[in-house]
mmCIF file of C-alpha atoms in Angstrom:
data_model
loop_
_atom_site.group_PDB
_atom_site.id
_atom_site.type_symbol
_atom_site.label_atom_id
_atom_site.label_comp_id
_atom_site.label_asym_id
_atom_site.label_seq_id
_atom_site.Cartn_x
_atom_site.Cartn_y
_atom_site.Cartn_z
ATOM 1 C CA UNK P 27 0.000 0.000 0.000
ATOM 2 C CA UNK P 28 1.356 3.418 -0.921
ATOM 3 C CA UNK P 29 2.313 5.854 1.777
ATOM 4 C CA UNK P 30 0.359 9.012 1.066
ATOM 5 C CA UNK P 31 2.452 12.137 1.622
ATOM 6 C CA UNK P 32 1.543 13.767 4.878
ATOM 7 C CA UNK P 33 0.670 17.444 4.745
ATOM 8 C CA UNK P 34 3.066 17.977 7.648
ATOM 9 C CA UNK P 35 6.026 16.455 5.787
ATOM 10 C CA UNK P 36 8.765 19.066 5.570
ATOM 11 C CA UNK P 37 10.706 19.167 2.331
ATOM 12 C CA UNK P 38 14.407 19.735 2.918
ATOM 13 C CA UNK P 39 15.451 18.761 -0.604
ATOM 14 C CA UNK P 40 13.610 19.262 -3.885
ATOM 15 C CA UNK P 41 14.866 19.009 -7.441
ATOM 16 C CA UNK P 42 12.645 21.736 -8.908
ATOM 17 C CA UNK P 43 13.813 21.262 -12.499
ATOM 18 C CA UNK P 44 13.104 17.542 -12.389
ATOM 19 C CA UNK P 45 9.747 18.157 -10.700
ATOM 20 C CA UNK P 46 8.607 20.649 -13.354
ATOM 21 C CA UNK P 47 9.719 18.472 -16.256
ATOM 22 C CA UNK P 48 8.019 15.381 -14.843
ATOM 23 C CA UNK P 49 4.875 17.431 -14.275
ATOM 24 C CA UNK P 50 4.772 18.351 -17.952
ATOM 25 C CA UNK P 51 5.001 14.672 -18.898
ATOM 26 C CA UNK P 52 2.793 13.001 -16.321
ATOM 27 C CA UNK P 53 0.232 15.782 -15.873
ATOM 28 C CA UNK P 54 -0.576 17.220 -19.361
ATOM 29 C CA UNK P 55 1.662 20.208 -18.690
ATOM 30 C CA UNK P 56 0.693 23.272 -16.684
ATOM 31 C CA UNK P 57 -0.095 26.937 -17.353
ATOM 32 C CA UNK P 58 2.286 29.366 -15.794
ATOM 33 C CA UNK P 59 0.965 32.531 -17.394
ATOM 34 C CA UNK P 60 -2.157 33.376 -19.383
ATOM 35 C CA UNK P 61 -3.154 36.786 -20.841
ATOM 36 C CA UNK P 62 -6.580 37.796 -22.215
ATOM 37 C CA UNK P 63 -7.536 41.147 -23.817
ATOM 38 C CA UNK P 64 -10.907 42.763 -24.569
ATOM 39 C CA UNK P 65 -10.981 45.882 -26.734
ATOM 40 C CA UNK P 66 -14.098 47.913 -27.719
ATOM 41 C CA UNK P 67 -14.191 51.002 -29.937
ATOM 42 C CA UNK P 68 -17.386 53.038 -30.434
ATOM 43 C CA UNK P 69 -17.731 56.335 -32.325
ATOM 44 C CA UNK P 70 -20.896 58.508 -32.472
ATOM 45 C CA UNK P 71 -20.882 61.859 -34.274
ATOM 46 C CA UNK P 72 -23.452 64.669 -33.894
ATOM 47 C CA UNK P 73 -23.515 68.341 -34.907
ATOM 48 C CA UNK P 74 -25.877 71.211 -35.853
ATOM 49 C CA UNK P 75 -25.136 73.834 -38.541
ATOM 50 C CA UNK P 76 -27.642 76.544 -39.507
ATOM 51 C CA UNK P 77 -27.155 78.896 -42.469
ATOM 52 C CA UNK P 78 -29.681 81.616 -43.429
ATOM 53 C CA UNK P 79 -29.093 83.759 -46.565
ATOM 54 C CA UNK P 80 -31.164 86.789 -47.754
ATOM 55 C CA UNK P 81 -29.817 88.776 -50.737
ATOM 56 C CA UNK P 82 -31.415 91.728 -52.516
ATOM 57 C CA UNK P 83 -30.109 93.387 -55.699
ATOM 58 C CA UNK P 84 -31.678 96.346 -57.582
ATOM 59 C CA UNK P 85 -30.402 98.184 -60.614
ATOM 60 C CA UNK P 86 -31.844 101.397 -62.197
ATOM 61 C CA UNK P 87 -30.262 102.173 -65.496
ATOM 62 C CA UNK P 88 -31.166 105.094 -67.895
ATOM 63 C CA UNK P 89 -29.633 105.616 -71.311
ATOM 64 C CA UNK P 90 -29.936 108.526 -73.768
ATOM 65 C CA UNK P 91 -28.646 108.325 -77.316
ATOM 66 C CA UNK P 92 -28.442 111.387 -79.653
ATOM 67 C CA UNK P 93 -27.198 111.256 -83.202
ATOM 68 C CA UNK P 94 -27.673 113.438 -86.223
ATOM 69 C CA UNK P 95 -31.157 112.997 -87.430
ATOM 70 C CA UNK P 96 -31.952 110.581 -84.719
ATOM 71 C CA UNK P 97 -32.799 110.781 -81.102
ATOM 72 C CA UNK P 98 -33.197 107.801 -78.925
ATOM 73 C CA UNK P 99 -33.892 107.285 -75.328
ATOM 74 C CA UNK P 100 -34.104 104.049 -73.341
ATOM 75 C CA UNK P 101 -34.844 103.282 -69.801
ATOM 76 C CA UNK P 102 -34.020 99.971 -68.094
ATOM 77 C CA UNK P 103 -34.926 98.998 -64.566
ATOM 78 C CA UNK P 104 -33.879 95.599 -63.238
ATOM 79 C CA UNK P 105 -34.466 94.121 -59.829
ATOM 80 C CA UNK P 106 -33.016 90.820 -58.615
ATOM 81 C CA UNK P 107 -33.851 89.336 -55.291
ATOM 82 C CA UNK P 108 -32.270 86.135 -53.949
ATOM 83 C CA UNK P 109 -33.432 84.573 -50.748
ATOM 84 C CA UNK P 110 -32.041 81.305 -49.428
ATOM 85 C CA UNK P 111 -31.997 79.234 -46.250
ATOM 86 C CA UNK P 112 -29.721 76.348 -45.450
ATOM 87 C CA UNK P 113 -30.077 74.026 -42.470
ATOM 88 C CA UNK P 114 -27.538 71.269 -41.735
ATOM 89 C CA UNK P 115 -27.501 68.997 -38.705
ATOM 90 C CA UNK P 116 -24.985 66.371 -37.635
ATOM 91 C CA UNK P 117 -24.057 64.527 -34.447
ATOM 92 C CA UNK P 118 -20.493 63.784 -33.427
ATOM 93 C CA UNK P 119 -19.522 61.945 -30.250
ATOM 94 C CA UNK P 120 -16.757 59.467 -29.444
ATOM 95 C CA UNK P 121 -16.323 56.650 -26.964
ATOM 96 C CA UNK P 122 -13.236 54.507 -26.685
ATOM 97 C CA UNK P 123 -13.070 51.569 -24.298
ATOM 98 C CA UNK P 124 -10.118 49.209 -23.819
ATOM 99 C CA UNK P 125 -9.840 46.567 -21.146
ATOM 100 C CA UNK P 126 -6.819 44.325 -20.746
ATOM 101 C CA UNK P 127 -6.861 41.494 -18.278
ATOM 102 C CA UNK P 128 -3.829 39.430 -17.365
ATOM 103 C CA UNK P 129 -4.076 36.280 -15.320
ATOM 104 C CA UNK P 130 -0.871 34.850 -13.929
ATOM 105 C CA UNK P 131 -0.896 31.443 -12.336
ATOM 106 C CA UNK P 132 2.242 30.574 -10.442
ATOM 107 C CA UNK P 133 2.638 27.232 -8.749
ATOM 108 C CA UNK P 134 4.827 27.018 -5.673
ATOM 109 C CA UNK P 135 7.440 24.294 -5.535
ATOM 110 C CA UNK P 136 5.487 22.475 -2.840
ATOM 111 C CA UNK P 137 2.305 22.541 -4.932
ATOM 112 C CA UNK P 138 4.079 21.207 -8.021
ATOM 113 C CA UNK P 139 5.616 18.463 -5.929
ATOM 114 C CA UNK P 140 2.227 17.559 -4.454
ATOM 115 C CA UNK P 141 0.620 17.415 -7.896
ATOM 116 C CA UNK P 142 3.408 15.205 -9.186
ATOM 117 C CA UNK P 143 3.174 12.787 -6.262
ATOM 118 C CA UNK P 144 -0.601 12.490 -6.598
ATOM 119 C CA UNK P 145 -0.282 11.807 -10.309
ATOM 120 C CA UNK P 146 2.398 9.160 -9.776
ATOM 121 C CA UNK P 147 0.179 7.485 -7.179
ATOM 122 C CA UNK P 148 -2.950 7.660 -9.355
ATOM 123 C CA UNK P 149 -0.993 6.205 -12.290
ATOM 124 C CA UNK P 150 0.468 3.397 -10.127
ATOM 125 C CA UNK P 151 3.962 4.578 -11.041
ATOM 126 C CA UNK P 152 5.200 5.114 -7.487
ATOM 127 C CA UNK P 153 6.232 2.102 -5.456
ATOM 128 C CA UNK P 154 6.321 2.532 -1.712
ATOM 129 C CA UNK P 155 8.639 0.276 0.233
ATOM 130 C CA UNK P 156 8.095 -0.497 3.893
ATOM 131 C CA UNK P 157 10.225 -2.765 6.046
ATOM 132 C CA UNK P 158 13.144 -4.551 4.392
ATOM 133 C CA UNK P 159 13.116 -3.395 0.788
ATOM 134 C CA UNK P 160 15.192 -6.431 -0.229
ATOM 135 C CA UNK P 161 12.094 -8.581 0.196
ATOM 136 C CA UNK P 162 10.348 -6.654 -2.567
ATOM 137 C CA UNK P 163 10.940 -8.638 -5.741
ATOM 138 C CA UNK P 164 9.042 -6.165 -7.923
ATOM 139 C CA UNK P 165 11.688 -3.438 -7.794
ATOM 140 C CA UNK P 166 13.572 -2.839 -11.020
ATOM 141 C CA UNK P 167 15.741 -0.157 -12.566
ATOM 142 C CA UNK P 168 13.619 2.769 -13.726
ATOM 143 C CA UNK P 169 10.977 2.466 -10.989
ATOM 144 C CA UNK P 170 9.902 5.485 -8.986
ATOM 145 C CA UNK P 171 10.271 4.586 -5.341
ATOM 146 C CA UNK P 172 9.291 5.967 -1.959
ATOM 147 C CA UNK P 173 11.549 4.666 0.795
ATOM 148 C CA UNK P 174 12.024 5.603 4.442
ATOM 149 C CA UNK P 175 15.172 5.458 6.540
ATOM 150 C CA UNK P 176 17.581 7.586 8.546
ATOM 151 C CA UNK P 177 20.246 9.957 7.274
ATOM 152 C CA UNK P 178 23.734 8.566 7.846
ATOM 153 C CA UNK P 179 26.728 10.664 8.863
ATOM 154 C CA UNK P 180 29.069 8.506 6.758
ATOM 155 C CA UNK P 181 30.647 10.666 4.082
ATOM 156 C CA UNK P 182 33.928 10.502 2.221
ATOM 157 C CA UNK P 183 33.809 14.255 1.662
ATOM 158 C CA UNK P 184 33.451 15.008 5.360
ATOM 159 C CA UNK P 185 36.340 12.676 6.108
ATOM 160 C CA UNK P 186 38.566 14.437 3.556
ATOM 161 C CA UNK P 187 37.747 17.869 4.981
ATOM 162 C CA UNK P 188 38.478 16.876 8.581
ATOM 163 C CA UNK P 189 41.578 14.817 7.735
ATOM 164 C CA UNK P 190 43.047 17.532 5.523
ATOM 165 C CA UNK P 191 42.458 20.196 8.173
ATOM 166 C CA UNK P 192 43.912 18.033 10.971
ATOM 167 C CA UNK P 193 47.104 17.238 9.061
ATOM 168 C CA UNK P 194 47.587 20.907 8.148
ATOM 169 C CA UNK P 195 47.221 21.848 11.813
ATOM 170 C CA UNK P 196 49.786 19.255 12.901
ATOM 171 C CA UNK P 197 52.141 19.730 9.973
ATOM 172 C CA UNK P 198 53.712 16.861 8.075
ATOM 173 C CA UNK P 199 57.130 17.606 9.527
ATOM 174 C CA UNK P 200 55.706 17.324 13.059
ATOM 175 C CA UNK P 201 53.949 14.085 12.154
ATOM 176 C CA UNK P 202 57.320 12.462 11.581
ATOM 177 C CA UNK P 203 58.054 12.887 15.292
ATOM 178 C CA UNK P 204 54.999 10.860 16.281
ATOM 179 C CA UNK P 205 54.836 8.367 13.447
ATOM 180 C CA UNK P 206 56.830 5.173 13.733
ATOM 181 C CA UNK P 207 56.356 4.321 10.066
ATOM 182 C CA UNK P 208 59.191 3.773 7.649
ATOM 183 C CA UNK P 209 60.709 6.927 6.147
ATOM 184 C CA UNK P 210 59.635 5.850 2.666
ATOM 185 C CA UNK P 211 56.015 5.571 3.806
ATOM 186 C CA UNK P 212 56.115 9.094 5.224
ATOM 187 C CA UNK P 213 57.632 10.486 2.026
ATOM 188 C CA UNK P 214 54.950 8.688 0.071
ATOM 189 C CA UNK P 215 52.317 10.202 2.356
ATOM 190 C CA UNK P 216 53.463 13.695 1.386
ATOM 191 C CA UNK P 217 52.584 12.902 -2.229
ATOM 192 C CA UNK P 218 49.334 11.247 -1.220
ATOM 193 C CA UNK P 219 48.342 14.249 0.869
ATOM 194 C CA UNK P 220 48.678 16.527 -2.159
ATOM 195 C CA UNK P 221 46.511 14.180 -4.218
ATOM 196 C CA UNK P 222 43.794 14.269 -1.573
ATOM 197 C CA UNK P 223 43.082 17.907 -2.448
ATOM 198 C CA UNK P 224 42.450 16.926 -6.063
ATOM 199 C CA UNK P 225 40.283 14.043 -4.880
ATOM 200 C CA UNK P 226 38.131 16.499 -2.962
ATOM 201 C CA UNK P 227 37.772 18.626 -6.123
ATOM 202 C CA UNK P 228 36.656 15.613 -8.150
ATOM 203 C CA UNK P 229 34.083 14.527 -5.564
ATOM 204 C CA UNK P 230 32.541 18.019 -5.306
ATOM 205 C CA UNK P 231 32.317 18.755 -9.045
ATOM 206 C CA UNK P 232 28.866 19.959 -10.167
ATOM 207 C CA UNK P 233 27.852 20.179 -6.481
ATOM 208 C CA UNK P 234 26.747 16.537 -6.364
ATOM 209 C CA UNK P 235 27.559 14.060 -3.618
ATOM 210 C CA UNK P 236 26.433 10.715 -2.233
ATOM 211 C CA UNK P 237 24.045 10.601 0.691
ATOM 212 C CA UNK P 238 23.770 7.277 2.525
ATOM 213 C CA UNK P 239 20.358 6.360 3.899
ATOM 214 C CA UNK P 240 20.153 3.606 6.479
ATOM 215 C CA UNK P 241 17.078 1.419 6.008
ATOM 216 C CA UNK P 242 15.719 -1.763 7.538
ATOM 217 C CA UNK P 243 17.476 -3.541 4.691
ATOM 218 C CA UNK P 244 20.939 -2.633 3.518
ATOM 219 C CA UNK P 245 22.056 1.002 3.134
ATOM 220 C CA UNK P 246 20.973 2.783 -0.030
ATOM 221 C CA UNK P 247 22.857 5.535 -1.857
ATOM 222 C CA UNK P 248 21.115 8.750 -2.911
ATOM 223 C CA UNK P 249 22.796 11.167 -5.335
ATOM 224 C CA UNK P 250 21.987 14.697 -4.149
ATOM 225 C CA UNK P 251 22.868 18.143 -5.446
ATOM 226 C CA UNK P 252 23.721 20.811 -2.883
ATOM 227 C CA UNK P 253 21.824 23.427 -4.905
ATOM 228 C CA UNK P 254 18.542 21.609 -4.328
ATOM 229 C CA UNK P 255 18.601 21.839 -0.544
ATOM 230 C CA UNK P 256 16.395 24.598 0.781
ATOM 231 C CA UNK P 257 18.353 27.496 2.259
ATOM 232 C CA UNK P 258 16.912 26.956 5.725
ATOM 233 C CA UNK P 259 18.243 23.414 5.733
ATOM 234 C CA UNK P 260 21.300 23.856 3.535
ATOM 235 C CA UNK P 261 23.477 21.382 5.462
ATOM 236 C CA UNK P 262 22.089 17.871 5.265
ATOM 237 C CA UNK P 263 24.152 16.762 8.256
ATOM 238 C CA UNK P 264 21.978 18.916 10.512
ATOM 239 C CA UNK P 265 19.473 16.061 10.205
ATOM 240 C CA UNK P 266 21.894 13.167 10.769
ATOM 241 C CA UNK P 267 20.208 10.107 12.323
ATOM 242 C CA UNK P 268 16.797 11.720 11.689
ATOM 243 C CA UNK P 269 14.114 9.664 9.952
ATOM 244 C CA UNK P 270 13.459 10.780 6.409
ATOM 245 C CA UNK P 271 11.495 9.855 3.340
ATOM 246 C CA UNK P 272 13.139 9.733 -0.088
ATOM 247 C CA UNK P 273 11.192 9.803 -3.341
ATOM 248 C CA UNK P 274 13.157 9.241 -6.511
ATOM 249 C CA UNK P 275 14.051 6.984 -9.400
ATOM 250 C CA UNK P 276 16.088 3.801 -9.143
ATOM 251 C CA UNK P 277 19.074 3.900 -11.503
ATOM 252 C CA UNK P 278 20.926 0.833 -10.248
ATOM 253 C CA UNK P 279 20.156 -2.294 -8.252
ATOM 254 C CA UNK P 280 23.058 -4.346 -6.871
ATOM 255 C CA UNK P 281 22.977 -8.035 -6.000
ATOM 256 C CA UNK P 282 24.788 -9.676 -3.072
ATOM 257 C CA UNK P 283 28.119 -9.855 -4.912
ATOM 258 C CA UNK P 284 28.044 -6.283 -6.217
ATOM 259 C CA UNK P 285 28.599 -2.869 -4.696
ATOM 260 C CA UNK P 286 28.197 0.867 -5.246
ATOM 261 C CA UNK P 287 31.563 2.596 -5.015
ATOM 262 C CA UNK P 288 31.443 5.981 -3.306
ATOM 263 C CA UNK P 289 34.518 7.114 -5.285
ATOM 264 C CA UNK P 290 33.083 6.188 -8.696
ATOM 265 C CA UNK P 291 32.758 9.881 -9.568
ATOM 266 C CA UNK P 292 36.554 10.125 -9.938
ATOM 267 C CA UNK P 293 36.589 7.633 -12.816
ATOM 268 C CA UNK P 294 39.346 5.712 -10.964
ATOM 269 C CA UNK P 295 37.674 4.506 -7.773
ATOM 270 C CA UNK P 296 40.121 1.729 -6.956
ATOM 271 C CA UNK P 297 43.144 3.998 -7.288
ATOM 272 C CA UNK P 298 41.705 6.567 -4.916
ATOM 273 C CA UNK P 299 40.536 3.877 -2.499
ATOM 274 C CA UNK P 300 44.145 2.666 -2.254
ATOM 275 C CA UNK P 301 45.159 6.280 -1.717
ATOM 276 C CA UNK P 302 42.798 6.624 1.249
ATOM 277 C CA UNK P 303 43.965 3.287 2.659
ATOM 278 C CA UNK P 304 47.513 4.650 2.721
ATOM 279 C CA UNK P 305 46.299 7.654 4.720
ATOM 280 C CA UNK P 306 44.396 5.337 7.032
ATOM 281 C CA UNK P 307 47.509 3.295 7.831
ATOM 282 C CA UNK P 308 49.480 6.389 8.800
ATOM 283 C CA UNK P 309 46.490 7.787 10.693
ATOM 284 C CA UNK P 310 46.223 4.625 12.789
ATOM 285 C CA UNK P 311 49.934 4.788 13.545
ATOM 286 C CA UNK P 312 49.690 8.398 14.718
ATOM 287 C CA UNK P 313 46.567 7.682 16.775
ATOM 288 C CA UNK P 314 48.630 5.214 18.786
ATOM 289 C CA UNK P 315 50.927 8.142 19.686
ATOM 290 C CA UNK P 316 48.013 10.141 21.125
ATOM 291 C CA UNK P 317 47.255 12.378 18.131
ATOM 292 C CA UNK P 318 43.687 11.843 16.991
ATOM 293 C CA UNK P 319 42.822 11.727 13.301
ATOM 294 C CA UNK P 320 39.377 10.884 11.889
ATOM 295 C CA UNK P 321 38.543 7.280 11.105
ATOM 296 C CA UNK P 322 38.292 6.403 7.444
ATOM 297 C CA UNK P 323 34.721 5.799 6.264
ATOM 298 C CA UNK P 324 33.757 2.989 3.960
ATOM 299 C CA UNK P 325 34.465 3.611 0.289
ATOM 300 C CA UNK P 326 31.716 1.350 -1.027
ATOM 301 C CA UNK P 327 28.289 0.061 -0.077
ATOM 302 C CA UNK P 328 28.523 -3.660 -0.605
ATOM 303 C CA UNK P 329 25.876 -6.312 -1.119
ATOM 304 C CA UNK P 330 22.253 -5.728 -2.025
ATOM 305 C CA UNK P 331 21.743 -2.011 -2.392
ATOM 306 C CA UNK P 332 20.172 0.509 -4.739
ATOM 307 C CA UNK P 333 21.259 3.825 -6.248
ATOM 308 C CA UNK P 334 18.575 6.530 -6.366
ATOM 309 C CA UNK P 335 18.288 9.898 -8.099
ATOM 310 C CA UNK P 336 15.968 11.785 -5.740
ATOM 311 C CA UNK P 337 13.061 14.034 -6.614
ATOM 312 C CA UNK P 338 12.629 15.053 -2.994
ATOM 313 C CA UNK P 339 13.682 14.291 0.543
ATOM 314 C CA UNK P 340 11.449 15.181 3.455
ATOM 315 C CA UNK P 341 11.523 14.743 7.191
#
């Protein structure tokens, strides 16, 4: 039976890009912004124009013509009256109306995550594992899985940080006073110590790292990206030994004779494992002299285990 996400579950890790892209595939996409416009133009014209014309013209003309042997006289009277009226009417009025409406729908990260989880559950794509996950024979690579466990403090990166800082504080020259190792081993350690800095660079590239989750079965490995932790809970080790729930996709399943190497990101895991073993030998020797150095963590999760790319981690 699937574990329904509790409304009180607190997300401390969420891959927002993966969540949005899966939403667009599993839930017919989503609308982030929608704009609608309504425009209306109306024009009404009205006007009144009156013209009244009254013209009067009168002409009185008298002509007298005298010539030898002839006398003539003419009289002409002309009168011209023009009267006119003109009436024009028109109406002119204008109305302009424009309404623009913009609707923006923004989903919060938590809402998108909730929608995605509900869709995975409704589509029977999410497998929830309770108890010892090794007893579940239905798990296969590519499955979306919900698994519970506790966050482990085991970390190669944390070990490198503490070891590197401790050796720098002591000084390699001072270590020779407390170490009973052969001179060749100490000289070799100087070279190894320089390579440890490069190892740290390789393991932190692209801000990804391995997070080990302890379950009722064997430990599982979760590949997390530091950028996806919420700012309030930016350091995952604040929740060490706390119960958590991981939802993600299985990318590898190991049988009893296989393992997941925690140094695989370097491309040469065995070489760097031997490098750390060299540091461990010298560290144990110095510890016997009263100088404490951190214990070397495991470099691989052996036996039946799974590798998960997480969508979210909540507590």
